[in-house]
Amino acid sequence: MSKWNWKKLGMAAGLTLTLVAAGCGSDESSSSSDGGLDDYSKAVDYKVTGIEAGAGVFKAAEKATEEYDSMKGWEVQASSSGAMATALGEAIDKKEPIIVTGWSPHWKFAKYDLKYLDDPKGVFGDAETINTMVRKGLKDDMPNAYKVLDNFHWDTDDMEDTMLAIQDGEDPAKAAADWVKKNEDKVKEWTDGVDKVDGKKIELAYVEWDTEVASTNVVGKVLEDLGFDVTLTPLDNAVMWKAVADGEADGMVAAWLPATHGDLYDQYKDQLEDLGENLEGAKIGLVVPEYMDIDSIEDLKPKK
Ligand code: PBE
């Protein structure tokens, strides 16, 4: 993933005024007293800048276009999480309106002033947890790895530290190793009573979302330090779930529940073992720059 020129974005705080001023008499943007919100919808061409089509947040955004009259005729554009972040950065650079499929934890909230659009119909669900799933039989085959995966638990700040380092250009494995070095106490809780092994192979599946790159690399590093021969395998979302259910991968730490990956959980829950939460307070939704004078999905306008 490319490096970013964050310095350019320092002007973001001044955007609200600029945009409001520019909006007067312009049909491109913002908040003249009537029709301003309509203009936002028109300005983004009734499109949500999405990510991978298999992502839970992408599917939820598509559902929003069906459930909200205000989003009738809207399109959610499939792309990648990296391309979404690039589009967001470029829009903010140009002070243009943009609506993206977003989630937290994510470094974008640390770098930009952003907000979730209210979702009165609850299409995107409430706060979520990220859970750890392992293949059936792991407990007997690899009790030490199982214990670490079962114990793995961290919080949003931990995850965002790692994500930010990666975003700033650090190699994921190095960023994970740095986090592990700085957080010995936490790691000790995960590895308490776990015996070292000698080169036993373990494979963790993940999706190349910033959250999952961070968490999977950290857990991988901890297992490696215990003597495991660790493979981290990036897959599509649905394929990741299937790989663990089929026993092709040993586990993953990337299950967003109950809503985001709820359909996949229902599909595979009998074929894998849910080791419970590794992070609380996650969230998905439609995200816009703070300078956009809009608060709710219901403030959008259907395509005419
Ligand atoms: N995400 C990040 C995923 C889960 C992790 C929110 C992009 C999804 O929507 O499926």
PDB file of C-alpha atoms and ligand atoms in Angstrom:
ATOM      1  CA  MET A   1       0.000   0.000   0.000  1.00  0.00           C
ATOM      2  CA  SER A   2       1.272   3.447  -0.859  1.00  0.00           C
ATOM      3  CA  LYS A   3       2.457   6.078   1.513  1.00  0.00           C
ATOM      4  CA  TRP A   4       0.368   9.128   2.042  1.00  0.00           C
ATOM      5  CA  ASN A   5       1.146  12.750   2.114  1.00  0.00           C
ATOM      6  CA  TRP A   6      -0.707  13.653   5.269  1.00  0.00           C
ATOM      7  CA  LYS A   7       0.756  17.118   5.484  1.00  0.00           C
ATOM      8  CA  LYS A   8      -1.307  18.237   2.528  1.00  0.00           C
ATOM      9  CA  LEU A   9      -4.396  17.457   4.531  1.00  0.00           C
ATOM     10  CA  GLY A  10      -3.683  19.759   7.408  1.00  0.00           C
ATOM     11  CA  MET A  11      -6.165  22.212   5.974  1.00  0.00           C
ATOM     12  CA  ALA A  12      -9.117  19.911   6.594  1.00  0.00           C
ATOM     13  CA  ALA A  13     -10.203  21.800   9.694  1.00  0.00           C
ATOM     14  CA  GLY A  14     -10.939  24.907   7.657  1.00  0.00           C
ATOM     15  CA  LEU A  15     -13.145  23.157   5.178  1.00  0.00           C
ATOM     16  CA  THR A  16     -16.602  23.756   6.582  1.00  0.00           C
ATOM     17  CA  LEU A  17     -16.557  27.469   6.024  1.00  0.00           C
ATOM     18  CA  THR A  18     -15.069  27.186   2.585  1.00  0.00           C
ATOM     19  CA  LEU A  19     -17.642  24.694   1.499  1.00  0.00           C
ATOM     20  CA  VAL A  20     -20.593  26.622   2.850  1.00  0.00           C
ATOM     21  CA  ALA A  21     -19.344  29.724   1.098  1.00  0.00           C
ATOM     22  CA  ALA A  22     -18.778  27.852  -2.139  1.00  0.00           C
ATOM     23  CA  GLY A  23     -22.223  26.309  -1.896  1.00  0.00           C
ATOM     24  CA  CYS A  24     -24.071  29.597  -2.255  1.00  0.00           C
ATOM     25  CA  GLY A  25     -25.353  29.865  -5.761  1.00  0.00           C
ATOM     26  CA  SER A  26     -23.508  26.768  -6.874  1.00  0.00           C
ATOM     27  CA  ASP A  27     -25.323  23.592  -7.749  1.00  0.00           C
ATOM     28  CA  GLU A  28     -22.201  21.544  -7.145  1.00  0.00           C
ATOM     29  CA  SER A  29     -22.070  21.453  -3.416  1.00  0.00           C
ATOM     30  CA  SER A  30     -23.476  21.977  -0.007  1.00  0.00           C
ATOM     31  CA  SER A  31     -25.844  23.836   2.022  1.00  0.00           C
ATOM     32  CA  SER A  32     -27.938  26.529   0.490  1.00  0.00           C
ATOM     33  CA  SER A  33     -31.132  26.510   2.508  1.00  0.00           C
ATOM     34  CA  ASP A  34     -33.178  24.401   0.146  1.00  0.00           C
ATOM     35  CA  GLY A  35     -31.770  21.780  -2.129  1.00  0.00           C
ATOM     36  CA  GLY A  36     -28.363  21.792  -0.459  1.00  0.00           C
ATOM     37  CA  LEU A  37     -28.629  18.213   0.675  1.00  0.00           C
ATOM     38  CA  ASP A  38     -30.016  17.284  -2.694  1.00  0.00           C
ATOM     39  CA  ASP A  39     -26.834  18.711  -4.125  1.00  0.00           C
ATOM     40  CA  TYR A  40     -24.660  16.398  -2.064  1.00  0.00           C
ATOM     41  CA  SER A  41     -26.463  13.412  -3.501  1.00  0.00           C
ATOM     42  CA  LYS A  42     -26.114  14.825  -6.989  1.00  0.00           C
ATOM     43  CA  ALA A  43     -22.493  15.834  -6.416  1.00  0.00           C
ATOM     44  CA  VAL A  44     -21.526  12.250  -5.546  1.00  0.00           C
ATOM     45  CA  ASP A  45     -23.631  11.102  -8.511  1.00  0.00           C
ATOM     46  CA  TYR A  46     -25.805   8.952  -6.215  1.00  0.00           C
ATOM     47  CA  LYS A  47     -22.829   6.686  -5.565  1.00  0.00           C
ATOM     48  CA  VAL A  48     -21.311   5.299  -2.414  1.00  0.00           C
ATOM     49  CA  THR A  49     -17.575   4.645  -2.723  1.00  0.00           C
ATOM     50  CA  GLY A  50     -17.447   1.038  -1.588  1.00  0.00           C
ATOM     51  CA  ILE A  51     -14.799  -1.604  -0.967  1.00  0.00           C
ATOM     52  CA  GLU A  52     -14.634  -5.311  -1.880  1.00  0.00           C
ATOM     53  CA  ALA A  53     -18.088  -6.583  -2.860  1.00  0.00           C
ATOM     54  CA  GLY A  54     -17.755  -9.510  -0.428  1.00  0.00           C
ATOM     55  CA  ALA A  55     -17.341  -7.263   2.600  1.00  0.00           C
ATOM     56  CA  GLY A  56     -20.127  -7.097   5.127  1.00  0.00           C
ATOM     57  CA  VAL A  57     -20.125  -3.310   5.034  1.00  0.00           C
ATOM     58  CA  PHE A  58     -20.521  -3.389   1.241  1.00  0.00           C
ATOM     59  CA  LYS A  59     -23.513  -5.715   1.467  1.00  0.00           C
ATOM     60  CA  ALA A  60     -25.038  -3.587   4.228  1.00  0.00           C
ATOM     61  CA  ALA A  61     -24.630  -0.474   2.077  1.00  0.00           C
ATOM     62  CA  GLU A  62     -26.458  -2.209  -0.762  1.00  0.00           C
ATOM     63  CA  LYS A  63     -29.211  -3.111   1.668  1.00  0.00           C
ATOM     64  CA  ALA A  64     -29.404   0.547   2.688  1.00  0.00           C
ATOM     65  CA  THR A  65     -30.114   1.509  -0.922  1.00  0.00           C
ATOM     66  CA  GLU A  66     -33.114  -0.835  -0.762  1.00  0.00           C
ATOM     67  CA  GLU A  67     -34.376   0.071   2.689  1.00  0.00           C
ATOM     68  CA  TYR A  68     -34.062   3.850   2.615  1.00  0.00           C
ATOM     69  CA  ASP A  69     -36.309   5.810   0.277  1.00  0.00           C
ATOM     70  CA  SER A  70     -33.605   8.487   0.430  1.00  0.00           C
ATOM     71  CA  MET A  71     -31.191   6.094  -1.347  1.00  0.00           C
ATOM     72  CA  LYS A  72     -33.491   4.800  -4.087  1.00  0.00           C
ATOM     73  CA  GLY A  73     -31.536   4.477  -7.308  1.00  0.00           C
ATOM     74  CA  TRP A  74     -28.139   4.771  -5.560  1.00  0.00           C
ATOM     75  CA  GLU A  75     -25.234   2.558  -6.478  1.00  0.00           C
ATOM     76  CA  VAL A  76     -22.559   1.157  -4.183  1.00  0.00           C
ATOM     77  CA  GLN A  77     -19.385   0.970  -6.238  1.00  0.00           C
ATOM     78  CA  ALA A  78     -17.189  -2.065  -5.645  1.00  0.00           C
ATOM     79  CA  SER A  79     -13.506  -1.363  -5.239  1.00  0.00           C
ATOM     80  CA  SER A  80     -10.894  -2.178  -2.601  1.00  0.00           C
ATOM     81  CA  SER A  81     -10.333  -0.809   0.868  1.00  0.00           C
ATOM     82  CA  GLY A  82      -7.105   0.800  -0.378  1.00  0.00           C
ATOM     83  CA  ALA A  83      -8.842   2.467  -3.321  1.00  0.00           C
ATOM     84  CA  MET A  84     -11.637   3.668  -1.043  1.00  0.00           C
ATOM     85  CA  ALA A  85      -9.092   5.273   1.269  1.00  0.00           C
ATOM     86  CA  THR A  86      -7.346   6.903  -1.703  1.00  0.00           C
ATOM     87  CA  ALA A  87     -10.645   8.309  -3.002  1.00  0.00           C
ATOM     88  CA  LEU A  88     -11.476   9.602   0.465  1.00  0.00           C
ATOM     89  CA  GLY A  89      -8.102  11.315   0.785  1.00  0.00           C
ATOM     90  CA  GLU A  90      -8.403  12.895  -2.654  1.00  0.00           C
ATOM     91  CA  ALA A  91     -11.917  14.169  -1.976  1.00  0.00           C
ATOM     92  CA  ILE A  92     -10.790  15.703   1.311  1.00  0.00           C
ATOM     93  CA  ASP A  93      -7.820  17.264  -0.455  1.00  0.00           C
ATOM     94  CA  LYS A  94     -10.202  18.925  -2.911  1.00  0.00           C
ATOM     95  CA  LYS A  95     -12.876  19.622  -0.272  1.00  0.00           C
ATOM     96  CA  GLU A  96     -15.369  17.658  -2.299  1.00  0.00           C
ATOM     97  CA  PRO A  97     -18.272  15.646  -0.924  1.00  0.00           C
ATOM     98  CA  ILE A  98     -17.827  11.871  -0.736  1.00  0.00           C
ATOM     99  CA  ILE A  99     -19.694   9.019   0.945  1.00  0.00           C
ATOM    100  CA  VAL A 100     -17.739   5.854   1.694  1.00  0.00           C
ATOM    101  CA  THR A 101     -18.395   2.495   3.281  1.00  0.00           C
ATOM    102  CA  GLY A 102     -16.477   2.901   6.531  1.00  0.00           C
ATOM    103  CA  TRP A 103     -15.583   1.018   9.682  1.00  0.00           C
ATOM    104  CA  SER A 104     -13.852   1.459  12.987  1.00  0.00           C
ATOM    105  CA  PRO A 105     -11.302   0.843  14.235  1.00  0.00           C
ATOM    106  CA  HIS A 106      -9.591   2.480  11.255  1.00  0.00           C
ATOM    107  CA  TRP A 107      -6.704   4.904  10.902  1.00  0.00           C
ATOM    108  CA  LYS A 108      -8.858   7.167   8.706  1.00  0.00           C
ATOM    109  CA  PHE A 109     -10.599   8.444  11.844  1.00  0.00           C
ATOM    110  CA  ALA A 110      -7.238   9.417  13.315  1.00  0.00           C
ATOM    111  CA  LYS A 111      -6.097  11.169  10.145  1.00  0.00           C
ATOM    112  CA  TYR A 112      -9.279  12.940   9.017  1.00  0.00           C
ATOM    113  CA  ASP A 113     -12.324  14.570  10.604  1.00  0.00           C
ATOM    114  CA  LEU A 114     -15.052  12.112   9.693  1.00  0.00           C
ATOM    115  CA  LYS A 115     -18.496  11.112  10.908  1.00  0.00           C
ATOM    116  CA  TYR A 116     -20.895   8.224  10.500  1.00  0.00           C
ATOM    117  CA  LEU A 117     -24.265   9.078   8.961  1.00  0.00           C
ATOM    118  CA  ASP A 118     -27.076   8.189  11.361  1.00  0.00           C
ATOM    119  CA  ASP A 119     -28.780   4.954  10.447  1.00  0.00           C
ATOM    120  CA  PRO A 120     -32.234   5.151  12.044  1.00  0.00           C
ATOM    121  CA  LYS A 121     -33.320   1.882  10.433  1.00  0.00           C
ATOM    122  CA  GLY A 122     -30.325   0.047  11.882  1.00  0.00           C
ATOM    123  CA  VAL A 123     -29.281  -1.443   8.554  1.00  0.00           C
ATOM    124  CA  PHE A 124     -25.614  -1.369   9.612  1.00  0.00           C
ATOM    125  CA  GLY A 125     -26.276  -2.817  13.054  1.00  0.00           C
ATOM    126  CA  ASP A 126     -24.997  -1.550  16.391  1.00  0.00           C
ATOM    127  CA  ALA A 127     -21.566  -1.847  17.910  1.00  0.00           C
ATOM    128  CA  GLU A 128     -19.847  -5.049  16.899  1.00  0.00           C
ATOM    129  CA  THR A 129     -17.161  -7.313  18.216  1.00  0.00           C
ATOM    130  CA  ILE A 130     -14.342  -8.911  16.275  1.00  0.00           C
ATOM    131  CA  ASN A 131     -14.164 -12.599  17.096  1.00  0.00           C
ATOM    132  CA  THR A 132     -11.644 -15.381  16.703  1.00  0.00           C
ATOM    133  CA  MET A 133     -12.665 -18.532  14.816  1.00  0.00           C
ATOM    134  CA  VAL A 134     -10.637 -21.733  14.630  1.00  0.00           C
ATOM    135  CA  ARG A 135     -11.080 -25.007  12.809  1.00  0.00           C
ATOM    136  CA  LYS A 136     -12.620 -27.904  14.646  1.00  0.00           C
ATOM    137  CA  GLY A 137      -9.980 -30.168  16.124  1.00  0.00           C
ATOM    138  CA  LEU A 138      -7.404 -27.439  16.677  1.00  0.00           C
ATOM    139  CA  LYS A 139      -7.732 -27.766  20.427  1.00  0.00           C
ATOM    140  CA  ASP A 140      -6.564 -31.392  20.333  1.00  0.00           C
ATOM    141  CA  ASP A 141      -4.029 -31.030  17.525  1.00  0.00           C
ATOM    142  CA  MET A 142      -2.376 -27.819  18.678  1.00  0.00           C
ATOM    143  CA  PRO A 143      -3.324 -27.040  22.262  1.00  0.00           C
ATOM    144  CA  ASN A 144      -0.670 -24.353  22.606  1.00  0.00           C
ATOM    145  CA  ALA A 145      -1.721 -22.386  19.539  1.00  0.00           C
ATOM    146  CA  TYR A 146      -5.339 -22.859  20.585  1.00  0.00           C
ATOM    147  CA  LYS A 147      -4.612 -21.296  23.972  1.00  0.00           C
ATOM    148  CA  VAL A 148      -2.961 -18.247  22.426  1.00  0.00           C
ATOM    149  CA  LEU A 149      -5.812 -17.733  19.966  1.00  0.00           C
ATOM    150  CA  ASP A 150      -8.328 -18.202  22.763  1.00  0.00           C
ATOM    151  CA  ASN A 151      -6.521 -15.670  24.966  1.00  0.00           C
ATOM    152  CA  PHE A 152      -5.917 -13.083  22.241  1.00  0.00           C
ATOM    153  CA  HIS A 153      -7.760  -9.911  23.176  1.00  0.00           C
ATOM    154  CA  TRP A 154      -6.802  -6.274  22.697  1.00  0.00           C
ATOM    155  CA  ASP A 155      -8.508  -2.921  22.372  1.00  0.00           C
ATOM    156  CA  THR A 156      -9.110  -0.303  19.719  1.00  0.00           C
ATOM    157  CA  ASP A 157      -6.043   1.762  20.652  1.00  0.00           C
ATOM    158  CA  ASP A 158      -3.797  -1.278  20.300  1.00  0.00           C
ATOM    159  CA  MET A 159      -5.205  -2.063  16.899  1.00  0.00           C
ATOM    160  CA  GLU A 160      -5.067   1.530  15.675  1.00  0.00           C
ATOM    161  CA  ASP A 161      -1.428   1.895  16.796  1.00  0.00           C
ATOM    162  CA  THR A 162      -0.499  -1.037  14.631  1.00  0.00           C
ATOM    163  CA  MET A 163      -2.697   0.070  11.730  1.00  0.00           C
ATOM    164  CA  LEU A 164      -1.256   3.568  11.746  1.00  0.00           C
ATOM    165  CA  ALA A 165       2.316   2.320  11.681  1.00  0.00           C
ATOM    166  CA  ILE A 166       1.459   0.171   8.668  1.00  0.00           C
ATOM    167  CA  GLN A 167      -0.377   3.034   7.025  1.00  0.00           C
ATOM    168  CA  ASP A 168       2.632   5.277   7.532  1.00  0.00           C
ATOM    169  CA  GLY A 169       4.646   2.837   5.452  1.00  0.00           C
ATOM    170  CA  GLU A 170       5.889   0.287   7.975  1.00  0.00           C
ATOM    171  CA  ASP A 171       6.042  -3.320   6.871  1.00  0.00           C
ATOM    172  CA  PRO A 172       3.128  -5.143   8.594  1.00  0.00           C
ATOM    173  CA  ALA A 173       5.388  -7.788  10.145  1.00  0.00           C
ATOM    174  CA  LYS A 174       7.703  -5.084  11.515  1.00  0.00           C
ATOM    175  CA  ALA A 175       4.790  -2.995  12.829  1.00  0.00           C
ATOM    176  CA  ALA A 176       3.420  -6.103  14.545  1.00  0.00           C
ATOM    177  CA  ALA A 177       6.822  -6.953  16.024  1.00  0.00           C
ATOM    178  CA  ASP A 178       7.120  -3.393  17.370  1.00  0.00           C
ATOM    179  CA  TRP A 179       3.703  -3.607  18.980  1.00  0.00           C
ATOM    180  CA  VAL A 180       4.560  -6.967  20.550  1.00  0.00           C
ATOM    181  CA  LYS A 181       7.817  -5.573  21.932  1.00  0.00           C
ATOM    182  CA  LYS A 182       6.047  -2.545  23.416  1.00  0.00           C
ATOM    183  CA  ASN A 183       3.225  -4.561  24.968  1.00  0.00           C
ATOM    184  CA  GLU A 184       4.950  -7.389  26.775  1.00  0.00           C
ATOM    185  CA  ASP A 185       2.410  -7.451  29.593  1.00  0.00           C
ATOM    186  CA  LYS A 186      -0.531  -7.937  27.301  1.00  0.00           C
ATOM    187  CA  VAL A 187       1.298 -10.581  25.275  1.00  0.00           C
ATOM    188  CA  LYS A 188       2.241 -12.385  28.502  1.00  0.00           C
ATOM    189  CA  GLU A 189      -1.464 -12.735  29.300  1.00  0.00           C
ATOM    190  CA  TRP A 190      -2.043 -14.438  25.959  1.00  0.00           C
ATOM    191  CA  THR A 191       0.919 -16.792  26.320  1.00  0.00           C
ATOM    192  CA  ASP A 192       0.556 -17.586  30.010  1.00  0.00           C
ATOM    193  CA  GLY A 193       1.145 -21.305  30.577  1.00  0.00           C
ATOM    194  CA  VAL A 194       1.751 -21.938  26.869  1.00  0.00           C
ATOM    195  CA  ASP A 195       4.670 -24.230  26.105  1.00  0.00           C
ATOM    196  CA  LYS A 196       7.099 -23.401  23.338  1.00  0.00           C
ATOM    197  CA  VAL A 197       6.957 -25.608  20.270  1.00  0.00           C
ATOM    198  CA  ASP A 198       9.526 -26.533  17.707  1.00  0.00           C
ATOM    199  CA  GLY A 199       8.560 -25.404  14.234  1.00  0.00           C
ATOM    200  CA  LYS A 200       4.986 -26.683  14.221  1.00  0.00           C
ATOM    201  CA  LYS A 201       3.151 -25.324  11.180  1.00  0.00           C
ATOM    202  CA  ILE A 202       0.122 -23.078  11.645  1.00  0.00           C
ATOM    203  CA  GLU A 203      -1.840 -21.126   9.050  1.00  0.00           C
ATOM    204  CA  LEU A 204      -3.983 -18.095   9.795  1.00  0.00           C
ATOM    205  CA  ALA A 205      -6.373 -16.758   7.160  1.00  0.00           C
ATOM    206  CA  TYR A 206      -7.265 -13.080   6.893  1.00  0.00           C
ATOM    207  CA  VAL A 207      -8.639 -10.441   4.517  1.00  0.00           C
ATOM    208  CA  GLU A 208      -6.489  -7.521   3.466  1.00  0.00           C
ATOM    209  CA  TRP A 209      -8.453  -4.962   5.419  1.00  0.00           C
ATOM    210  CA  ASP A 210      -6.303  -2.672   7.535  1.00  0.00           C
ATOM    211  CA  THR A 211      -7.829  -4.032  10.732  1.00  0.00           C
ATOM    212  CA  GLU A 212      -7.189  -7.640   9.844  1.00  0.00           C
ATOM    213  CA  VAL A 213      -3.687  -7.044   8.494  1.00  0.00           C
ATOM    214  CA  ALA A 214      -2.819  -5.528  11.883  1.00  0.00           C
ATOM    215  CA  SER A 215      -4.404  -8.156  14.138  1.00  0.00           C
ATOM    216  CA  THR A 216      -3.321 -11.163  12.093  1.00  0.00           C
ATOM    217  CA  ASN A 217       0.285 -10.000  11.944  1.00  0.00           C
ATOM    218  CA  VAL A 218       0.368  -9.419  15.692  1.00  0.00           C
ATOM    219  CA  VAL A 219      -1.037 -12.866  16.521  1.00  0.00           C
ATOM    220  CA  GLY A 220       1.256 -14.401  13.916  1.00  0.00           C
ATOM    221  CA  LYS A 221       4.282 -12.741  15.519  1.00  0.00           C
ATOM    222  CA  VAL A 222       3.305 -13.985  18.990  1.00  0.00           C
ATOM    223  CA  LEU A 223       2.945 -17.536  17.666  1.00  0.00           C
ATOM    224  CA  GLU A 224       6.240 -17.252  15.831  1.00  0.00           C
ATOM    225  CA  ASP A 225       7.984 -16.181  19.025  1.00  0.00           C
ATOM    226  CA  LEU A 226       6.639 -19.377  20.609  1.00  0.00           C
ATOM    227  CA  GLY A 227       8.361 -21.451  17.951  1.00  0.00           C
ATOM    228  CA  PHE A 228       5.550 -21.906  15.434  1.00  0.00           C
ATOM    229  CA  ASP A 229       6.157 -21.880  11.703  1.00  0.00           C
ATOM    230  CA  VAL A 230       3.443 -19.361  10.816  1.00  0.00           C
ATOM    231  CA  THR A 231       1.803 -18.767   7.433  1.00  0.00           C
ATOM    232  CA  LEU A 232      -0.555 -15.816   6.990  1.00  0.00           C
ATOM    233  CA  THR A 233      -2.844 -16.309   4.013  1.00  0.00           C
ATOM    234  CA  PRO A 234      -4.818 -13.389   2.538  1.00  0.00           C
ATOM    235  CA  LEU A 235      -8.178 -14.457   1.103  1.00  0.00           C
ATOM    236  CA  ASP A 236     -11.518 -12.998   0.110  1.00  0.00           C
ATOM    237  CA  ASN A 237     -13.958 -12.659   2.981  1.00  0.00           C
ATOM    238  CA  ALA A 238     -16.219 -15.616   2.187  1.00  0.00           C
ATOM    239  CA  VAL A 239     -13.228 -17.772   1.232  1.00  0.00           C
ATOM    240  CA  MET A 240     -11.566 -17.003   4.559  1.00  0.00           C
ATOM    241  CA  TRP A 241     -14.616 -18.274   6.456  1.00  0.00           C
ATOM    242  CA  LYS A 242     -14.814 -21.364   4.276  1.00  0.00           C
ATOM    243  CA  ALA A 243     -11.095 -22.105   4.670  1.00  0.00           C
ATOM    244  CA  VAL A 244     -11.424 -22.257   8.455  1.00  0.00           C
ATOM    245  CA  ALA A 245     -14.686 -24.225   8.269  1.00  0.00           C
ATOM    246  CA  ASP A 246     -13.068 -26.762   5.909  1.00  0.00           C
ATOM    247  CA  GLY A 247      -9.975 -26.993   8.095  1.00  0.00           C
ATOM    248  CA  GLU A 248      -7.721 -25.694   5.324  1.00  0.00           C
ATOM    249  CA  ALA A 249      -6.676 -22.826   7.554  1.00  0.00           C
ATOM    250  CA  ASP A 250      -6.223 -23.275  11.303  1.00  0.00           C
ATOM    251  CA  GLY A 251      -7.947 -20.088  12.330  1.00  0.00           C
ATOM    252  CA  MET A 252      -8.655 -16.398  11.818  1.00  0.00           C
ATOM    253  CA  VAL A 253      -9.110 -13.362  14.056  1.00  0.00           C
ATOM    254  CA  ALA A 254     -11.287 -11.419  11.585  1.00  0.00           C
ATOM    255  CA  ALA A 255     -14.933 -12.300  12.280  1.00  0.00           C
ATOM    256  CA  TRP A 256     -17.075  -9.162  12.605  1.00  0.00           C
ATOM    257  CA  LEU A 257     -20.266  -9.958  14.533  1.00  0.00           C
ATOM    258  CA  PRO A 258     -23.145 -10.035  14.946  1.00  0.00           C
ATOM    259  CA  ALA A 259     -24.131  -8.085  11.821  1.00  0.00           C
ATOM    260  CA  THR A 260     -21.187  -7.564   9.464  1.00  0.00           C
ATOM    261  CA  HIS A 261     -20.363 -11.233   8.899  1.00  0.00           C
ATOM    262  CA  GLY A 262     -23.624 -12.550  10.330  1.00  0.00           C
ATOM    263  CA  ASP A 263     -24.586 -14.370   7.126  1.00  0.00           C
ATOM    264  CA  LEU A 264     -21.239 -16.166   6.949  1.00  0.00           C
ATOM    265  CA  TYR A 265     -21.360 -16.993  10.634  1.00  0.00           C
ATOM    266  CA  ASP A 266     -24.785 -18.582  10.192  1.00  0.00           C
ATOM    267  CA  GLN A 267     -23.531 -20.528   7.219  1.00  0.00           C
ATOM    268  CA  TYR A 268     -20.413 -21.943   8.897  1.00  0.00           C
ATOM    269  CA  LYS A 269     -20.981 -21.790  12.638  1.00  0.00           C
ATOM    270  CA  ASP A 270     -21.527 -25.549  12.995  1.00  0.00           C
ATOM    271  CA  GLN A 271     -18.283 -26.288  11.161  1.00  0.00           C
ATOM    272  CA  LEU A 272     -15.919 -24.143  13.188  1.00  0.00           C
ATOM    273  CA  GLU A 273     -15.250 -23.107  16.745  1.00  0.00           C
ATOM    274  CA  ASP A 274     -15.984 -19.564  17.925  1.00  0.00           C
ATOM    275  CA  LEU A 275     -13.365 -18.529  20.492  1.00  0.00           C
ATOM    276  CA  GLY A 276     -15.216 -15.338  21.267  1.00  0.00           C
ATOM    277  CA  GLU A 277     -14.282 -11.685  21.169  1.00  0.00           C
ATOM    278  CA  ASN A 278     -10.796 -10.380  20.550  1.00  0.00           C
ATOM    279  CA  LEU A 279     -11.936  -6.730  20.318  1.00  0.00           C
ATOM    280  CA  GLU A 280     -15.049  -4.836  21.367  1.00  0.00           C
ATOM    281  CA  GLY A 281     -16.500  -1.592  20.054  1.00  0.00           C
ATOM    282  CA  ALA A 282     -16.132  -2.127  16.322  1.00  0.00           C
ATOM    283  CA  LYS A 283     -18.603  -0.478  13.954  1.00  0.00           C
ATOM    284  CA  ILE A 284     -19.521  -0.167  10.278  1.00  0.00           C
ATOM    285  CA  GLY A 285     -21.570   2.419   8.396  1.00  0.00           C
ATOM    286  CA  LEU A 286     -21.660   5.158   5.789  1.00  0.00           C
ATOM    287  CA  VAL A 287     -18.925   7.674   6.535  1.00  0.00           C
ATOM    288  CA  VAL A 288     -18.519  11.248   5.280  1.00  0.00           C
ATOM    289  CA  PRO A 289     -16.062  14.083   5.950  1.00  0.00           C
ATOM    290  CA  GLU A 290     -17.099  16.252   8.896  1.00  0.00           C
ATOM    291  CA  TYR A 291     -17.308  19.291   6.564  1.00  0.00           C
ATOM    292  CA  MET A 292     -20.344  17.831   4.847  1.00  0.00           C
ATOM    293  CA  ASP A 293     -23.426  19.423   6.339  1.00  0.00           C
ATOM    294  CA  ILE A 294     -25.386  16.208   6.603  1.00  0.00           C
ATOM    295  CA  ASP A 295     -26.064  13.896   9.532  1.00  0.00           C
ATOM    296  CA  SER A 296     -28.311  11.043   8.517  1.00  0.00           C
ATOM    297  CA  ILE A 297     -28.819   8.589   5.700  1.00  0.00           C
ATOM    298  CA  GLU A 298     -32.327  10.008   5.601  1.00  0.00           C
ATOM    299  CA  ASP A 299     -30.876  13.381   4.541  1.00  0.00           C
ATOM    300  CA  LEU A 300     -29.799  11.900   1.215  1.00  0.00           C
ATOM    301  CA  LYS A 301     -31.956  12.262  -1.878  1.00  0.00           C
ATOM    302  CA  PRO A 302     -33.116   9.507  -4.220  1.00  0.00           C
ATOM    303  CA  LYS A 303     -31.849   9.534  -7.780  1.00  0.00           C
ATOM    304  CA  LYS A 304     -34.299  11.264 -10.048  1.00  0.00           C
TER     305      LYS A 304
HETATM  306  N1  PBE B   1     -14.599  -4.491   7.158  1.00  0.00           N
HETATM  307  C1  PBE B   1     -13.376  -4.592   7.913  1.00  0.00           C
HETATM  308  C2  PBE B   1     -15.027  -5.881   7.015  1.00  0.00           C
HETATM  309  C3  PBE B   1     -14.743  -6.468   8.295  1.00  0.00           C
HETATM  310  C4  PBE B   1     -13.446  -5.858   8.633  1.00  0.00           C
HETATM  311  C5  PBE B   1     -15.543  -3.720   7.942  1.00  0.00           C
HETATM  312  C6  PBE B   1     -14.296  -3.894   5.890  1.00  0.00           C
HETATM  313  C7  PBE B   1     -16.380  -6.154   6.338  1.00  0.00           C
HETATM  314  O1  PBE B   1     -17.137  -5.208   6.095  1.00  0.00           O
HETATM  315  O2  PBE B   1     -16.683  -7.275   6.026  1.00  0.00           O
END
